[in-house]
Coordinates of C-alpha atoms and ligand atoms in Angstrom, one line a residue:
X1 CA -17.7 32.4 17.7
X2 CA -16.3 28.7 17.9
X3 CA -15.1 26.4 15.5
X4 CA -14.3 23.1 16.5
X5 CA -11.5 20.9 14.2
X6 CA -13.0 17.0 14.9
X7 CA -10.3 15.7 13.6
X8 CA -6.9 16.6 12.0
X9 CA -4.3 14.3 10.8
X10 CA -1.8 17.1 11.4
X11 CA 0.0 16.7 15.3
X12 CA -0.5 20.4 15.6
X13 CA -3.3 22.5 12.7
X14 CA -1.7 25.9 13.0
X15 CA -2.7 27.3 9.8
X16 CA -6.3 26.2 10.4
X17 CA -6.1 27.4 14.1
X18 CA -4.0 31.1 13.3
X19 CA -6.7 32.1 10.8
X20 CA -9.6 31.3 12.4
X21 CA -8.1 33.1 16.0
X22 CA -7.4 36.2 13.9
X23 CA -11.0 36.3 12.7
X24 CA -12.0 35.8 15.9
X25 CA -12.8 32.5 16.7
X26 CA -12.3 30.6 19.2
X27 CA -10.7 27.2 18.8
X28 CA -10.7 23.5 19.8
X29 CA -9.4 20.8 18.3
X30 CA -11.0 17.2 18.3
X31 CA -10.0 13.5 17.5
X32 CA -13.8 13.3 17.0
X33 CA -13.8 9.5 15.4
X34 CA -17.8 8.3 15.4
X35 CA -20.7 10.3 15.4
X36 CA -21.1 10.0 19.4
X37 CA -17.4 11.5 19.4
X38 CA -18.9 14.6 17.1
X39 CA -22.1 14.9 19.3
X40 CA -20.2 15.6 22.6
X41 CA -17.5 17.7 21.0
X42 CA -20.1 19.9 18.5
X43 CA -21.7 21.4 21.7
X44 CA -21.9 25.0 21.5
X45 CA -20.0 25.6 18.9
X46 CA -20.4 27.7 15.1
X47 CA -18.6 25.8 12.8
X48 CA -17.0 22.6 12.3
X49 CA -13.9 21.6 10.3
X50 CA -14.0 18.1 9.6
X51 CA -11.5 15.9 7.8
X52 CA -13.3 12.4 8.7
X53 CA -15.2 12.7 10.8
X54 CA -19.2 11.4 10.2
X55 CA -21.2 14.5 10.5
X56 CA -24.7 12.5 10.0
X57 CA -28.5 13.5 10.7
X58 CA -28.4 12.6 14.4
X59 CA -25.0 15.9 14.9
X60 CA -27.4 18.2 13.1
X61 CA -30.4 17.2 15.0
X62 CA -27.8 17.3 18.4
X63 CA -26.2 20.0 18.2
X64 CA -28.5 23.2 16.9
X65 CA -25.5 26.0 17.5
X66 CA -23.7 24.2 14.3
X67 CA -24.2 26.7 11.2
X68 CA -21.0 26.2 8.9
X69 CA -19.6 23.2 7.8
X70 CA -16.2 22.9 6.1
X71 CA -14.9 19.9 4.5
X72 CA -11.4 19.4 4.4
X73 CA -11.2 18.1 0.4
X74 CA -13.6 17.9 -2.2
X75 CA -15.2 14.6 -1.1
X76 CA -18.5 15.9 1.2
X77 CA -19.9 11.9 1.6
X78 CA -19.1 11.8 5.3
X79 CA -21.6 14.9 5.5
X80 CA -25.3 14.5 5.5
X81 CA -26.1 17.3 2.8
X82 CA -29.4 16.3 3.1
X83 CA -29.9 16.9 6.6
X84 CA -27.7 19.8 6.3
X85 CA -29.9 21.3 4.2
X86 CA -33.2 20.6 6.3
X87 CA -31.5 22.3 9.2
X88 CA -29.6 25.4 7.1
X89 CA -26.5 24.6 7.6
X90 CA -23.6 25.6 5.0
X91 CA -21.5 22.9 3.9
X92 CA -18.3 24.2 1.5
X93 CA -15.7 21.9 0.7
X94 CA -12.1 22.8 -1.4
X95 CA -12.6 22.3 -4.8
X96 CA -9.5 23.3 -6.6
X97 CA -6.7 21.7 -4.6
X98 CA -5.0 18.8 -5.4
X99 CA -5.4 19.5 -9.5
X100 CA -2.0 17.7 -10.2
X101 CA -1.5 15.2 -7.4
X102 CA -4.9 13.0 -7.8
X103 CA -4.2 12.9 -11.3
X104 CA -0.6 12.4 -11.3
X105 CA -1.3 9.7 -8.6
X106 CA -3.7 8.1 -10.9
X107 CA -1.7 7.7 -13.8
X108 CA 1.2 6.9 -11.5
X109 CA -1.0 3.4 -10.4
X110 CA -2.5 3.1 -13.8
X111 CA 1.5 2.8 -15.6
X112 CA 2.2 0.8 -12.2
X113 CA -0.7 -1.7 -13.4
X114 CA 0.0 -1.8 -17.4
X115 CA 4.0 -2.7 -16.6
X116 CA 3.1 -4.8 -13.9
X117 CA 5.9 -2.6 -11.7
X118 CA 4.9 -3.5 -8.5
X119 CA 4.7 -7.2 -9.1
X120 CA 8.3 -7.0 -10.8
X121 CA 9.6 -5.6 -8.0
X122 CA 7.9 -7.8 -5.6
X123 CA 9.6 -10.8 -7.7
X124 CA 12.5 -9.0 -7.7
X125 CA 13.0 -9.2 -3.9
X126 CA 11.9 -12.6 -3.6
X127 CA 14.5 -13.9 -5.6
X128 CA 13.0 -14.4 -8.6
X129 CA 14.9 -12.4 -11.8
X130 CA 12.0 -12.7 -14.4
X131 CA 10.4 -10.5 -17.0
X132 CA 8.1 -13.0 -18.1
X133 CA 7.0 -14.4 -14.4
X134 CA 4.3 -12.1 -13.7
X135 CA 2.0 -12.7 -16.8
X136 CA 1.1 -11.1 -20.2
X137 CA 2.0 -7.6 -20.5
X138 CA 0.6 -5.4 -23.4
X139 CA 1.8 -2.6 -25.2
X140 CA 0.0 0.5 -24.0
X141 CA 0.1 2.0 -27.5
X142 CA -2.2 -0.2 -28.4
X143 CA -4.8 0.2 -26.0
X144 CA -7.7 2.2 -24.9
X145 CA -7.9 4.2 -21.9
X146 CA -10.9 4.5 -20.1
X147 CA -12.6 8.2 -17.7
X148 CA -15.3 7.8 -15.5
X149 CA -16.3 11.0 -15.1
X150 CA -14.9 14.5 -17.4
X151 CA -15.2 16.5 -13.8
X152 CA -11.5 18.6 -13.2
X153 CA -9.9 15.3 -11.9
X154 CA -11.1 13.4 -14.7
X155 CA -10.3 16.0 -17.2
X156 CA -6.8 16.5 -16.6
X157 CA -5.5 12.6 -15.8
X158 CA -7.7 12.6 -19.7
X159 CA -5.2 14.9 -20.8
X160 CA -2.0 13.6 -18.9
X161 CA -2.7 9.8 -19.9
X162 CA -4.0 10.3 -23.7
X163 CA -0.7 10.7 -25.7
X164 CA 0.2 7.2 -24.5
X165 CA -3.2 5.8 -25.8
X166 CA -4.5 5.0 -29.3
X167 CA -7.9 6.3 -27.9
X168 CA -10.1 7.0 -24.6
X169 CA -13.4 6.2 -24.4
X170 CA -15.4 8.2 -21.7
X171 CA -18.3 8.4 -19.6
X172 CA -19.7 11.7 -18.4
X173 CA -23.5 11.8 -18.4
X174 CA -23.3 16.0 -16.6
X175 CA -20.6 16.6 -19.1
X176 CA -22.9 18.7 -22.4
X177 CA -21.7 17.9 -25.8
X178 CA -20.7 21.3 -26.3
X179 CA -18.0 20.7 -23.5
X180 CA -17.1 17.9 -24.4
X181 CA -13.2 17.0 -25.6
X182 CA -12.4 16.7 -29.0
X183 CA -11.8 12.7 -30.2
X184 CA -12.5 11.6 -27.0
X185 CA -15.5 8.5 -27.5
X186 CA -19.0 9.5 -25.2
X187 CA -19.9 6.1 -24.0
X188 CA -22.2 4.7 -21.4
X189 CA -20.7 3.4 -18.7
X190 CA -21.2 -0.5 -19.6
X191 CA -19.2 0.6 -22.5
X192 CA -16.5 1.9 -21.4
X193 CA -15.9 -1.2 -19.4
X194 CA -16.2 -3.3 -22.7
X195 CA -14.1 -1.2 -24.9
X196 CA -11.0 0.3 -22.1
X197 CA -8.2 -1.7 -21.2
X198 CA -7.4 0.7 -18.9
X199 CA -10.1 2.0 -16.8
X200 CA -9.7 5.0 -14.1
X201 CA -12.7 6.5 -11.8
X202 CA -13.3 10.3 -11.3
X203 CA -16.7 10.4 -9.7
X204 CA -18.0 11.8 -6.0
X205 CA -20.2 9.3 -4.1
X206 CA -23.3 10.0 -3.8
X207 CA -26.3 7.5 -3.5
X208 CA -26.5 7.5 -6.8
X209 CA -22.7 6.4 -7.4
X210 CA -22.4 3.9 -4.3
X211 CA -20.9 0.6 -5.8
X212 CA -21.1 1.6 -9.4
X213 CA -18.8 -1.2 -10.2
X214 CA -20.2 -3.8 -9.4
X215 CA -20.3 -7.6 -10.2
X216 CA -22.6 -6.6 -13.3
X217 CA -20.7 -3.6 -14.7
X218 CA -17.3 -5.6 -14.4
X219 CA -18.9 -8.2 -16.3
X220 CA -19.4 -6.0 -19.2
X221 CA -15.6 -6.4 -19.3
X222 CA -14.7 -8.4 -22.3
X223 CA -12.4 -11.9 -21.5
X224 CA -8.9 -9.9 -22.1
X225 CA -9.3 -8.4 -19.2
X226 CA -8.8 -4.8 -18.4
X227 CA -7.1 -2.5 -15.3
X228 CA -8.8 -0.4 -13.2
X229 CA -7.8 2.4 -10.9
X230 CA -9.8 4.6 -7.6
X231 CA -8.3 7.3 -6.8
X232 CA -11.6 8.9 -5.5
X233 CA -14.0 7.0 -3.1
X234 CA -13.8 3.8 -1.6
X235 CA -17.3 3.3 -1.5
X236 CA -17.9 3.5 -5.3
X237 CA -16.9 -0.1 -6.0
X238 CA -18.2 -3.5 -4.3
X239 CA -14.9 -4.7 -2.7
X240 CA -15.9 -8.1 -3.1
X241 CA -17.0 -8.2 -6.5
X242 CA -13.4 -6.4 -7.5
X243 CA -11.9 -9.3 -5.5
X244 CA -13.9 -11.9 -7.7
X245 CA -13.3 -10.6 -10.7
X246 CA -9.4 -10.1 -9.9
X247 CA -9.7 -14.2 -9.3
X248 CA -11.1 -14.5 -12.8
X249 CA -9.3 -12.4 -14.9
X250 CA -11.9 -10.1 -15.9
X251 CA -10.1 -7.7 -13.7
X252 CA -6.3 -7.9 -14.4
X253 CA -5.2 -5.7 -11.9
X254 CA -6.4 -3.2 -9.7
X255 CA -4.9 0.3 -7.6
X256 CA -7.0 1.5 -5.3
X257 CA -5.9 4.5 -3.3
X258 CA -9.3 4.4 -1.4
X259 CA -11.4 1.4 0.4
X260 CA -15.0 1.3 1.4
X261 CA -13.4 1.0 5.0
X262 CA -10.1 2.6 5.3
X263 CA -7.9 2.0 7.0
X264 CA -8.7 -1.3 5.9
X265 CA -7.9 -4.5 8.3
X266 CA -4.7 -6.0 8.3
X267 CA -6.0 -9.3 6.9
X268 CA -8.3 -8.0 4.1
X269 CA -7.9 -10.0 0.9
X270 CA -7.4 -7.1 -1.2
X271 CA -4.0 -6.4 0.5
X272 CA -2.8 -9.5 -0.2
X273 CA -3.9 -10.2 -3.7
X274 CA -1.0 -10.5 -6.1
X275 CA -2.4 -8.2 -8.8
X276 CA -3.7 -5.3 -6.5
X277 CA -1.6 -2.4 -5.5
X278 CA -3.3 0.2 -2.6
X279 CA -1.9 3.2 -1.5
X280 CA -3.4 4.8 1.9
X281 CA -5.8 7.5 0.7
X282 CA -2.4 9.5 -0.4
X283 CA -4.0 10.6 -3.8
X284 CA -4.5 14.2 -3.0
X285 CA -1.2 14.4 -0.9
X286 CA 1.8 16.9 -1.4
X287 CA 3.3 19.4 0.6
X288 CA 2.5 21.7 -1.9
X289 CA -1.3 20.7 -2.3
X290 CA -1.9 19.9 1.7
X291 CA -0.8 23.9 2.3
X292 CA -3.0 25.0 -0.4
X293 CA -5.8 22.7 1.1
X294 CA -5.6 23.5 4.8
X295 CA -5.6 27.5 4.1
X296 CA -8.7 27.3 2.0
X297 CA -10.6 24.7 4.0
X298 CA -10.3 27.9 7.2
X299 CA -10.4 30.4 4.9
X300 CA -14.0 28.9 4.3
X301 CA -15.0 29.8 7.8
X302 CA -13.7 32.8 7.9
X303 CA -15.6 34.2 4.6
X304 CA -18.4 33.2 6.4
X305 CA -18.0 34.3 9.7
X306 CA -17.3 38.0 7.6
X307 CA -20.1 37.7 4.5
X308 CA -22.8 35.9 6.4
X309 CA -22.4 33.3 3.4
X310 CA -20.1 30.3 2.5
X311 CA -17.7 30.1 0.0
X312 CA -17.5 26.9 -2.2
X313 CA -21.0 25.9 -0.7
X314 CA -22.1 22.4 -1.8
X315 CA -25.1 23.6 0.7
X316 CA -26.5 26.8 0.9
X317 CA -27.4 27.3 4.9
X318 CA -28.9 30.2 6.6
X319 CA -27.5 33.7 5.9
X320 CA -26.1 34.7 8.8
X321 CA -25.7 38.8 10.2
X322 CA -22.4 39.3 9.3
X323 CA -19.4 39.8 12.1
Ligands
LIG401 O1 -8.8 15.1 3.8 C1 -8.2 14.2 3.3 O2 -7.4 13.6 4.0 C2 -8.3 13.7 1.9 C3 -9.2 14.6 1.1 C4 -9.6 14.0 -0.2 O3 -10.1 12.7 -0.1 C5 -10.7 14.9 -0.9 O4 -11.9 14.7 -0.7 O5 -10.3 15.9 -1.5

């Protein structure tokens, strides 16, 4: 059998490339970038392991020999699931990686945001020795934090963030009552962003979830202002409405660790805007968590290759005559 890696941000994926050889694959490694990239590299081969790269309708439909799909995170939106799905192909992504660095990250820009950190220090090296220079700051005691989404992410930056809180008020319309945690508020999502001052997003995009916040939702934002933080896709807020309502106060900060286009270009407003911090998509990163990540994102393939059927499937495919 082949796998093909499209793309890798690793110089060398040896974990990936020793597990699959043991089980008997053969490898090759990509720096597959568009969907043309993917078409002429998928050719022939079993299964794909794809940090990136856009596996859309047009790959499936071009390259029949694909059966297994692994996704190197727990994000699967640069994978068609729906045409994966028409043509029985398993997609599994790693699900329980990265349980203390995405949230750890997120209350690491959310605390960045509330003490205005960034800005001090940008002040700082410009000269300027000044508590009081980079606008109202709040005590965080006082304030309520804001969850979109109770999924594991959401759950445990919840938990992490709450003791520094007076209360959290959440939105999580999968989550059952039964689940869900005790003295935390259930709100819709309009009113989480009228009653949080502090506001962090735990959701997979979908085409349900594509520019959730947007110019109306941030509205429901009440004239004080509130924070917000991303640390899961890019392509869940509207970019431009963020940037509007960072101008008028509604938003009065923002820390994005994602972008709708990363990375983004050098001249993009948001990396310039005073009251914005970004990080480059480093949310899930440690050495600890990238180990863990790049062992089970093979291991994936090789469970399948063996059982016929994918672990962690977010798509069921064919089942395959075990090897
Ligand atoms: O693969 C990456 O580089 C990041 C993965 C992360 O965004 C995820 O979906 O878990």
């Amino acid at each position: 059998m082949r796998a093909l890696i499209t793309d890798t941000e690793m110089a060398d994926p040896d974990i990936e490339r020793k597990l699959l050889e043991a089980a008997g694959f053969e490898v090759t490694v990509g720096h597959c970038k568009t969907e043309a990239d993917v078409i002429a590299c998928a050719q022939g081969m079993d299964a794909l392991l794809v940090t990136y790269a856009p596996v859309t309708a047009a790959v499936f439909a071009a390259c029949p020999s694909v059966r297994m799909i692994s996704r190197h995170g727990i994000g699967v939106d640069s994978i068609d699931t729906d045409a994966a799905l028409e043509h029985g192909v398993w997609v599994s992504n790693v699900p329980d990686y990265g349980y203390d660095e995405v949230p750890t990250h997120a209350i690491s820009l959310l605390f960045s945001l509330l003490r205005h950190i960034t800005f001090h220090d940008r002040q700082v090296r410009s000269g300027v020795w000044n508590f009081a220079q980079t606008g109202r700051i709040d005590r965080i005691a006082d304030m309520t934090l804001g969850i979109v989404g109770l999924g594991r992410l959401g759950r445990f930056t919840m938990e992490l963030c709450r003791p520094f809180f007076k209360h959290v008020a959440a939105f999580d319309p999968f989550l059952p009552d039964d689940k869900w945690p005790a003295g935390v508020e259930k709100c819709s999502l309009e009113e989480v962003f009228q009653k949080a001052n502090a506001i962090s997003l735990h959701l997979p995009l979908n085409a349900d979830t594509r520019h959730i916040v947007n110019q109306q939702l941030l509205s429901c934002i009440p004239e004080r202002g509130a924070y917000l933080v991303n640390t899961s896709r890019g392509g869940l807020t509207d970019l431009d409405a963020v940037l509007a309502a960072l101008d008028s106060g509604r938003l009065r900060g923002v820390g994005l660790d994602v972008l709708p286009v990363e990375p983004p270009a050098p001249d993009h407003p948001i990396l310039h805007h005073p009251r914005a911090i970004v990080t480059p998509h480093a949310a899930f990163y440690s050495t600890e968590s990238v180990l863990d990540l790049r062992h089970k994102f093979a291991v994936n393939v090789v469970a399948w290759k063996r059982e016929g059927v994918a672990p962690n499937a977010v798509v069921r495919g064919h089942v395959a005559a075990t090897a």
